[in-house]
Amino acid sequence: NAKPNLSIRPNSLVKCIELSDCSKCDQKQATGVRYIDAKGVERQLMARKEVILSAGVIGSPQVLLLSGIGPKEHLEEVGIKTKVDLKGVGSNLVDHPRVACKWESKLKGLNPMYLFSHVEGNLYAHSQLNEGPPDIQIQQDHVRTNEDLLLDPPVSTGFNLKPHCVRPYSSGTVRLRSSNAKDKPLIDPKYLSDERDLECLVEGIKICRKVVAESPFDSIRGAELKPGLDFSSDDQLRDWVRENVDTGYHPVGTCKMGSRLDPLSVVDPHLRVHGVDRLRVVDASIMPIIPNGNTQAATFMIAERASEMLLSEKW
């Protein structure tokens, strides 16, 4: 049944959040959203209470920047007037970098479980660099997939083990390509910019090889395809990781939650954007640090907590 308090505008593109001066709070306030609808017509929606931005780790900083909320020097570069100089918007992009180790399988035919999920299991491990919580997550795929999670080749007889660095030290940025909302943003994850992440993945490959060498794999283990036996020394593995590192699809942090004393924080503990009244960000972009595991459950928690906060404020 249709909900009277919900209206969905599919295939629409947000241009910016409308801001005005707040006479009561001595800062900017969000008053609505300007967007392009499915027919290409520019429209405006006015907010009676607040604007909730939930465009994701890439989209939320992009919308804030397009609205003039972000680092002044970058906004000037793309010709956008700075309304709130907030240096942390689009910074602190953190992800779980990973590589895919691949083996041929002695078993023939496609595992029917691929119809439900390509992931069969996860393993957590410690690298030699780490004494705290596990810093390596190894995902096992019961089919051999390519970087786009498609079968590789179309009828695959193999499996992957993918070590992820789940306590990364590297961080990147999201920046605007231009002032046009239709232009895709510039995403620079800066994977392996901290050498400790490189060493973590090298350790992860060694652990994958140890696992596959165990006797339970004897009946299914075929040839190692990637990295391959030509890559045996640490230096060779480092070179291979640099060429093959990929996203773990767990980006966070580009609208970091924190105190105003933190120069890179964007929202406060109630998810309100610093310097802007009636505007919150509710998605994985607010995570100040990345969980050392999958981010889906943590993102659900953020949404639930935001709902509690809004209800407690008598929405």
PDB file of C-alpha atoms in Angstrom, residues 64-286:
ATOM      1  CA  LEU A  64      28.040  17.971  -0.409  1.00  0.00           C
ATOM      2  CA  LEU A  65      30.811  19.297  -2.648  1.00  0.00           C
ATOM      3  CA  LEU A  66      28.322  20.217  -5.376  1.00  0.00           C
ATOM      4  CA  SER A  67      26.427  22.135  -2.683  1.00  0.00           C
ATOM      5  CA  GLY A  68      29.469  24.195  -1.723  1.00  0.00           C
ATOM      6  CA  ILE A  69      30.233  22.189   1.408  1.00  0.00           C
ATOM      7  CA  GLY A  70      33.815  21.003   1.455  1.00  0.00           C
ATOM      8  CA  PRO A  71      37.459  22.103   1.249  1.00  0.00           C
ATOM      9  CA  LYS A  72      37.561  25.648  -0.088  1.00  0.00           C
ATOM     10  CA  GLU A  73      40.642  25.141  -2.250  1.00  0.00           C
ATOM     11  CA  HIS A  74      39.060  22.218  -4.109  1.00  0.00           C
ATOM     12  CA  LEU A  75      35.705  23.963  -4.572  1.00  0.00           C
ATOM     13  CA  GLU A  76      37.493  26.955  -6.078  1.00  0.00           C
ATOM     14  CA  GLU A  77      39.309  24.646  -8.498  1.00  0.00           C
ATOM     15  CA  VAL A  78      35.984  23.484  -9.989  1.00  0.00           C
ATOM     16  CA  GLY A  79      34.284  26.878  -9.855  1.00  0.00           C
ATOM     17  CA  ILE A  80      31.891  26.291  -6.953  1.00  0.00           C
ATOM     18  CA  LYS A  81      31.306  29.006  -4.368  1.00  0.00           C
ATOM     19  CA  THR A  82      32.270  27.851  -0.882  1.00  0.00           C
ATOM     20  CA  LYS A  83      29.360  28.037   1.545  1.00  0.00           C
ATOM     21  CA  VAL A  84      30.871  25.929   4.325  1.00  0.00           C
ATOM     22  CA  ASP A  85      34.624  25.306   4.366  1.00  0.00           C
ATOM     23  CA  LEU A  86      34.726  21.709   5.606  1.00  0.00           C
ATOM     24  CA  LYS A  87      38.078  20.122   4.798  1.00  0.00           C
ATOM     25  CA  GLY A  88      37.104  16.535   5.547  1.00  0.00           C
ATOM     26  CA  VAL A  89      34.433  16.167   2.874  1.00  0.00           C
ATOM     27  CA  GLY A  90      35.672  13.544   0.418  1.00  0.00           C
ATOM     28  CA  SER A  91      38.800  12.748   2.438  1.00  0.00           C
ATOM     29  CA  ASN A  92      39.469   9.628   4.539  1.00  0.00           C
ATOM     30  CA  LEU A  93      38.316   7.209   1.810  1.00  0.00           C
ATOM     31  CA  VAL A  94      39.250   3.821   3.259  1.00  0.00           C
ATOM     32  CA  ASP A  95      38.582   0.404   1.727  1.00  0.00           C
ATOM     33  CA  HIS A  96      39.675  -3.207   2.166  1.00  0.00           C
ATOM     34  CA  PRO A  97      42.203  -3.781  -0.630  1.00  0.00           C
ATOM     35  CA  ARG A  98      42.369  -7.346  -1.876  1.00  0.00           C
ATOM     36  CA  VAL A  99      43.848  -9.653  -4.487  1.00  0.00           C
ATOM     37  CA  ALA A 100      42.446 -12.838  -6.000  1.00  0.00           C
ATOM     38  CA  CYS A 101      44.510 -16.025  -5.823  1.00  0.00           C
ATOM     39  CA  LYS A 102      43.158 -18.584  -8.307  1.00  0.00           C
ATOM     40  CA  TRP A 103      43.443 -22.339  -8.692  1.00  0.00           C
ATOM     41  CA  GLU A 104      42.262 -24.817 -11.282  1.00  0.00           C
ATOM     42  CA  SER A 105      40.031 -27.562  -9.888  1.00  0.00           C
ATOM     43  CA  LYS A 106      40.071 -31.309 -10.523  1.00  0.00           C
ATOM     44  CA  LEU A 107      36.288 -31.244 -10.244  1.00  0.00           C
ATOM     45  CA  LYS A 108      34.527 -30.651 -13.526  1.00  0.00           C
ATOM     46  CA  GLY A 109      31.388 -28.641 -14.083  1.00  0.00           C
ATOM     47  CA  LEU A 110      29.938 -25.564 -12.432  1.00  0.00           C
ATOM     48  CA  ASN A 111      29.120 -25.698  -8.738  1.00  0.00           C
ATOM     49  CA  PRO A 112      25.329 -25.138  -8.599  1.00  0.00           C
ATOM     50  CA  MET A 113      25.763 -23.049  -5.439  1.00  0.00           C
ATOM     51  CA  TYR A 114      26.991 -20.243  -7.710  1.00  0.00           C
ATOM     52  CA  LEU A 115      23.337 -19.603  -8.504  1.00  0.00           C
ATOM     53  CA  PHE A 116      22.926 -18.393  -4.911  1.00  0.00           C
ATOM     54  CA  SER A 117      26.323 -16.957  -4.019  1.00  0.00           C
ATOM     55  CA  HIS A 118      29.882 -17.166  -5.265  1.00  0.00           C
ATOM     56  CA  VAL A 119      31.232 -16.956  -1.698  1.00  0.00           C
ATOM     57  CA  GLU A 120      31.539 -20.205   0.239  1.00  0.00           C
ATOM     58  CA  GLY A 121      33.416 -19.176   3.347  1.00  0.00           C
ATOM     59  CA  ASN A 122      35.616 -16.675   5.159  1.00  0.00           C
ATOM     60  CA  LEU A 123      38.762 -17.036   7.215  1.00  0.00           C
ATOM     61  CA  TYR A 124      40.309 -14.465   9.528  1.00  0.00           C
ATOM     62  CA  ALA A 125      44.036 -14.489  10.190  1.00  0.00           C
ATOM     63  CA  HIS A 126      46.891 -12.416  11.585  1.00  0.00           C
ATOM     64  CA  SER A 127      49.819 -11.232   9.547  1.00  0.00           C
ATOM     65  CA  GLN A 128      53.262 -11.202  11.130  1.00  0.00           C
ATOM     66  CA  LEU A 129      52.947  -7.424  11.364  1.00  0.00           C
ATOM     67  CA  ASN A 130      49.895  -7.490  13.601  1.00  0.00           C
ATOM     68  CA  GLU A 131      49.391  -8.263  17.288  1.00  0.00           C
ATOM     69  CA  GLY A 132      45.815  -6.988  17.656  1.00  0.00           C
ATOM     70  CA  PRO A 133      42.579  -8.161  16.021  1.00  0.00           C
ATOM     71  CA  PRO A 134      42.908 -10.104  12.755  1.00  0.00           C
ATOM     72  CA  ASP A 135      44.108  -7.941   9.883  1.00  0.00           C
ATOM     73  CA  ILE A 136      43.510 -10.458   7.053  1.00  0.00           C
ATOM     74  CA  GLN A 137      40.171 -11.744   5.819  1.00  0.00           C
ATOM     75  CA  ILE A 138      40.305 -14.525   3.228  1.00  0.00           C
ATOM     76  CA  GLN A 139      37.197 -15.097   1.157  1.00  0.00           C
ATOM     77  CA  GLN A 140      36.757 -18.411  -0.650  1.00  0.00           C
ATOM     78  CA  ASP A 141      34.822 -18.449  -3.919  1.00  0.00           C
ATOM     79  CA  HIS A 142      33.708 -21.899  -5.029  1.00  0.00           C
ATOM     80  CA  VAL A 143      33.987 -20.800  -8.649  1.00  0.00           C
ATOM     81  CA  ARG A 144      36.763 -18.943 -10.401  1.00  0.00           C
ATOM     82  CA  THR A 145      35.603 -15.385 -11.047  1.00  0.00           C
ATOM     83  CA  ASN A 146      37.173 -12.396 -12.711  1.00  0.00           C
ATOM     84  CA  GLU A 147      37.543  -8.914 -11.235  1.00  0.00           C
ATOM     85  CA  ASP A 148      33.894  -8.108 -12.044  1.00  0.00           C
ATOM     86  CA  LEU A 149      32.685 -11.171 -10.088  1.00  0.00           C
ATOM     87  CA  LEU A 150      31.758 -12.910 -13.353  1.00  0.00           C
ATOM     88  CA  LEU A 151      32.710 -16.472 -14.164  1.00  0.00           C
ATOM     89  CA  ASP A 152      36.202 -16.734 -15.574  1.00  0.00           C
ATOM     90  CA  PRO A 153      35.907 -18.445 -18.058  1.00  0.00           C
ATOM     91  CA  PRO A 154      32.095 -18.639 -18.494  1.00  0.00           C
ATOM     92  CA  VAL A 155      32.092 -22.297 -17.411  1.00  0.00           C
ATOM     93  CA  SER A 156      34.586 -22.240 -14.597  1.00  0.00           C
ATOM     94  CA  THR A 157      36.333 -25.223 -13.064  1.00  0.00           C
ATOM     95  CA  GLY A 158      38.293 -23.628 -10.311  1.00  0.00           C
ATOM     96  CA  PHE A 159      38.161 -21.581  -7.138  1.00  0.00           C
ATOM     97  CA  ASN A 160      39.483 -18.369  -5.660  1.00  0.00           C
ATOM     98  CA  LEU A 161      40.929 -17.443  -2.303  1.00  0.00           C
ATOM     99  CA  LYS A 162      40.932 -13.660  -1.868  1.00  0.00           C
ATOM    100  CA  PRO A 163      43.006 -12.156   0.940  1.00  0.00           C
ATOM    101  CA  HIS A 164      41.720  -8.748   2.083  1.00  0.00           C
ATOM    102  CA  CYS A 165      43.684  -6.291   4.194  1.00  0.00           C
ATOM    103  CA  VAL A 166      40.987  -5.451   6.754  1.00  0.00           C
ATOM    104  CA  ARG A 167      42.982  -3.072   8.942  1.00  0.00           C
ATOM    105  CA  PRO A 168      44.379  -0.833   6.198  1.00  0.00           C
ATOM    106  CA  TYR A 169      46.537   2.216   6.779  1.00  0.00           C
ATOM    107  CA  SER A 170      46.125   3.782   3.331  1.00  0.00           C
ATOM    108  CA  SER A 171      43.387   6.323   2.626  1.00  0.00           C
ATOM    109  CA  GLY A 172      42.252   8.171  -0.463  1.00  0.00           C
ATOM    110  CA  THR A 173      39.876  10.864  -1.676  1.00  0.00           C
ATOM    111  CA  VAL A 174      36.697  11.608  -3.594  1.00  0.00           C
ATOM    112  CA  ARG A 175      36.809  14.839  -5.569  1.00  0.00           C
ATOM    113  CA  LEU A 176      34.676  16.539  -8.197  1.00  0.00           C
ATOM    114  CA  ARG A 177      35.611  16.362 -11.842  1.00  0.00           C
ATOM    115  CA  SER A 178      33.672  19.579 -12.470  1.00  0.00           C
ATOM    116  CA  SER A 179      30.714  21.552 -11.142  1.00  0.00           C
ATOM    117  CA  ASN A 180      28.364  19.469 -13.316  1.00  0.00           C
ATOM    118  CA  ALA A 181      26.447  16.899 -11.252  1.00  0.00           C
ATOM    119  CA  LYS A 182      26.306  14.603 -14.295  1.00  0.00           C
ATOM    120  CA  ASP A 183      30.092  14.228 -14.356  1.00  0.00           C
ATOM    121  CA  LYS A 184      31.354  11.216 -12.457  1.00  0.00           C
ATOM    122  CA  PRO A 185      33.550  12.106  -9.484  1.00  0.00           C
ATOM    123  CA  LEU A 186      37.278  11.492  -9.298  1.00  0.00           C
ATOM    124  CA  ILE A 187      37.926   8.526  -6.992  1.00  0.00           C
ATOM    125  CA  ASP A 188      41.475   7.901  -5.821  1.00  0.00           C
ATOM    126  CA  PRO A 189      41.574   5.110  -3.217  1.00  0.00           C
ATOM    127  CA  LYS A 190      45.377   5.301  -2.983  1.00  0.00           C
ATOM    128  CA  TYR A 191      45.647   1.591  -2.375  1.00  0.00           C
ATOM    129  CA  LEU A 192      49.004   0.507  -0.923  1.00  0.00           C
ATOM    130  CA  SER A 193      50.138   4.090  -0.401  1.00  0.00           C
ATOM    131  CA  ASP A 194      51.137   2.825   3.041  1.00  0.00           C
ATOM    132  CA  GLU A 195      53.616  -0.050   2.636  1.00  0.00           C
ATOM    133  CA  ARG A 196      52.099  -1.901   5.583  1.00  0.00           C
ATOM    134  CA  ASP A 197      49.040  -2.724   3.472  1.00  0.00           C
ATOM    135  CA  LEU A 198      51.272  -4.207   0.788  1.00  0.00           C
ATOM    136  CA  GLU A 199      53.014  -6.430   3.320  1.00  0.00           C
ATOM    137  CA  CYS A 200      49.647  -7.503   4.735  1.00  0.00           C
ATOM    138  CA  LEU A 201      48.472  -8.758   1.334  1.00  0.00           C
ATOM    139  CA  VAL A 202      51.751 -10.550   0.679  1.00  0.00           C
ATOM    140  CA  GLU A 203      51.235 -12.362   3.991  1.00  0.00           C
ATOM    141  CA  GLY A 204      47.674 -13.102   2.916  1.00  0.00           C
ATOM    142  CA  ILE A 205      48.842 -14.824  -0.268  1.00  0.00           C
ATOM    143  CA  LYS A 206      51.209 -17.016   1.733  1.00  0.00           C
ATOM    144  CA  ILE A 207      48.365 -18.025   4.055  1.00  0.00           C
ATOM    145  CA  CYS A 208      46.144 -18.859   1.051  1.00  0.00           C
ATOM    146  CA  ARG A 209      48.852 -21.123  -0.337  1.00  0.00           C
ATOM    147  CA  LYS A 210      49.230 -22.874   3.018  1.00  0.00           C
ATOM    148  CA  VAL A 211      45.481 -23.477   3.238  1.00  0.00           C
ATOM    149  CA  VAL A 212      45.218 -24.911  -0.269  1.00  0.00           C
ATOM    150  CA  ALA A 213      48.265 -27.134   0.353  1.00  0.00           C
ATOM    151  CA  GLU A 214      46.447 -28.931   3.186  1.00  0.00           C
ATOM    152  CA  SER A 215      45.239 -32.508   2.635  1.00  0.00           C
ATOM    153  CA  PRO A 216      41.468 -31.745   2.428  1.00  0.00           C
ATOM    154  CA  PHE A 217      42.216 -29.954  -0.861  1.00  0.00           C
ATOM    155  CA  ASP A 218      44.059 -32.941  -2.365  1.00  0.00           C
ATOM    156  CA  SER A 219      41.014 -34.205  -4.261  1.00  0.00           C
ATOM    157  CA  ILE A 220      40.168 -30.843  -5.825  1.00  0.00           C
ATOM    158  CA  ARG A 221      43.415 -28.858  -5.997  1.00  0.00           C
ATOM    159  CA  GLY A 222      44.639 -28.184  -9.499  1.00  0.00           C
ATOM    160  CA  ALA A 223      47.339 -25.864 -10.740  1.00  0.00           C
ATOM    161  CA  GLU A 224      47.831 -22.471  -9.138  1.00  0.00           C
ATOM    162  CA  LEU A 225      46.869 -19.946 -11.819  1.00  0.00           C
ATOM    163  CA  LYS A 226      47.375 -16.657  -9.951  1.00  0.00           C
ATOM    164  CA  PRO A 227      49.817 -15.497  -8.777  1.00  0.00           C
ATOM    165  CA  GLY A 228      51.329 -18.691 -10.167  1.00  0.00           C
ATOM    166  CA  LEU A 229      54.470 -20.547  -9.196  1.00  0.00           C
ATOM    167  CA  ASP A 230      56.660 -18.010 -11.000  1.00  0.00           C
ATOM    168  CA  PHE A 231      55.909 -15.645  -8.121  1.00  0.00           C
ATOM    169  CA  SER A 232      57.654 -17.114  -5.108  1.00  0.00           C
ATOM    170  CA  SER A 233      59.898 -14.519  -3.479  1.00  0.00           C
ATOM    171  CA  ASP A 234      58.524 -11.673  -1.390  1.00  0.00           C
ATOM    172  CA  ASP A 235      59.688  -9.104  -3.941  1.00  0.00           C
ATOM    173  CA  GLN A 236      57.923 -11.000  -6.749  1.00  0.00           C
ATOM    174  CA  LEU A 237      54.742 -11.182  -4.696  1.00  0.00           C
ATOM    175  CA  ARG A 238      54.942  -7.457  -3.901  1.00  0.00           C
ATOM    176  CA  ASP A 239      55.193  -6.681  -7.620  1.00  0.00           C
ATOM    177  CA  TRP A 240      52.235  -8.959  -8.356  1.00  0.00           C
ATOM    178  CA  VAL A 241      50.101  -7.346  -5.629  1.00  0.00           C
ATOM    179  CA  ARG A 242      50.875  -3.865  -6.949  1.00  0.00           C
ATOM    180  CA  GLU A 243      49.664  -4.926 -10.398  1.00  0.00           C
ATOM    181  CA  ASN A 244      46.564  -6.807  -9.236  1.00  0.00           C
ATOM    182  CA  VAL A 245      45.219  -5.080  -6.124  1.00  0.00           C
ATOM    183  CA  ASP A 246      41.487  -4.465  -6.306  1.00  0.00           C
ATOM    184  CA  THR A 247      38.606  -3.175  -4.206  1.00  0.00           C
ATOM    185  CA  GLY A 248      36.973  -5.292  -1.534  1.00  0.00           C
ATOM    186  CA  TYR A 249      33.780  -3.252  -2.134  1.00  0.00           C
ATOM    187  CA  HIS A 250      33.861  -1.989   1.457  1.00  0.00           C
ATOM    188  CA  PRO A 251      34.598   1.749   1.127  1.00  0.00           C
ATOM    189  CA  VAL A 252      33.846   4.006   4.120  1.00  0.00           C
ATOM    190  CA  GLY A 253      34.831   7.259   5.741  1.00  0.00           C
ATOM    191  CA  THR A 254      34.380  10.144   3.274  1.00  0.00           C
ATOM    192  CA  CYS A 255      32.023  12.063   5.603  1.00  0.00           C
ATOM    193  CA  LYS A 256      33.787  11.062   8.800  1.00  0.00           C
ATOM    194  CA  MET A 257      32.027  11.346  12.151  1.00  0.00           C
ATOM    195  CA  GLY A 258      33.955  13.150  14.852  1.00  0.00           C
ATOM    196  CA  SER A 259      34.482  16.198  17.015  1.00  0.00           C
ATOM    197  CA  ARG A 260      34.825  19.669  15.525  1.00  0.00           C
ATOM    198  CA  LEU A 261      38.376  19.526  16.908  1.00  0.00           C
ATOM    199  CA  ASP A 262      39.175  16.898  14.268  1.00  0.00           C
ATOM    200  CA  PRO A 263      39.970  18.835  11.065  1.00  0.00           C
ATOM    201  CA  LEU A 264      38.763  15.947   8.874  1.00  0.00           C
ATOM    202  CA  SER A 265      35.452  15.277  10.632  1.00  0.00           C
ATOM    203  CA  VAL A 266      32.269  16.091   8.703  1.00  0.00           C
ATOM    204  CA  VAL A 267      29.400  15.064  10.988  1.00  0.00           C
ATOM    205  CA  ASP A 268      28.884  15.011  14.757  1.00  0.00           C
ATOM    206  CA  PRO A 269      27.772  11.959  16.802  1.00  0.00           C
ATOM    207  CA  HIS A 270      24.165  12.748  15.829  1.00  0.00           C
ATOM    208  CA  LEU A 271      25.203  12.642  12.141  1.00  0.00           C
ATOM    209  CA  ARG A 272      24.593  16.381  11.708  1.00  0.00           C
ATOM    210  CA  VAL A 273      26.916  18.115   9.258  1.00  0.00           C
ATOM    211  CA  HIS A 274      29.261  20.558  10.969  1.00  0.00           C
ATOM    212  CA  GLY A 275      28.321  24.147  10.207  1.00  0.00           C
ATOM    213  CA  VAL A 276      24.981  23.291   8.572  1.00  0.00           C
ATOM    214  CA  ASP A 277      21.681  23.110  10.421  1.00  0.00           C
ATOM    215  CA  ARG A 278      18.961  20.630   9.351  1.00  0.00           C
ATOM    216  CA  LEU A 279      21.340  18.409   7.361  1.00  0.00           C
ATOM    217  CA  ARG A 280      22.505  14.888   8.251  1.00  0.00           C
ATOM    218  CA  VAL A 281      24.450  12.155   6.499  1.00  0.00           C
ATOM    219  CA  VAL A 282      23.286   8.583   7.121  1.00  0.00           C
ATOM    220  CA  ASP A 283      25.372   5.919   5.362  1.00  0.00           C
ATOM    221  CA  ALA A 284      28.754   4.198   5.514  1.00  0.00           C
ATOM    222  CA  SER A 285      30.567   7.427   4.657  1.00  0.00           C
ATOM    223  CA  ILE A 286      30.270   8.540   8.308  1.00  0.00           C
TER     224      ILE A 286
END
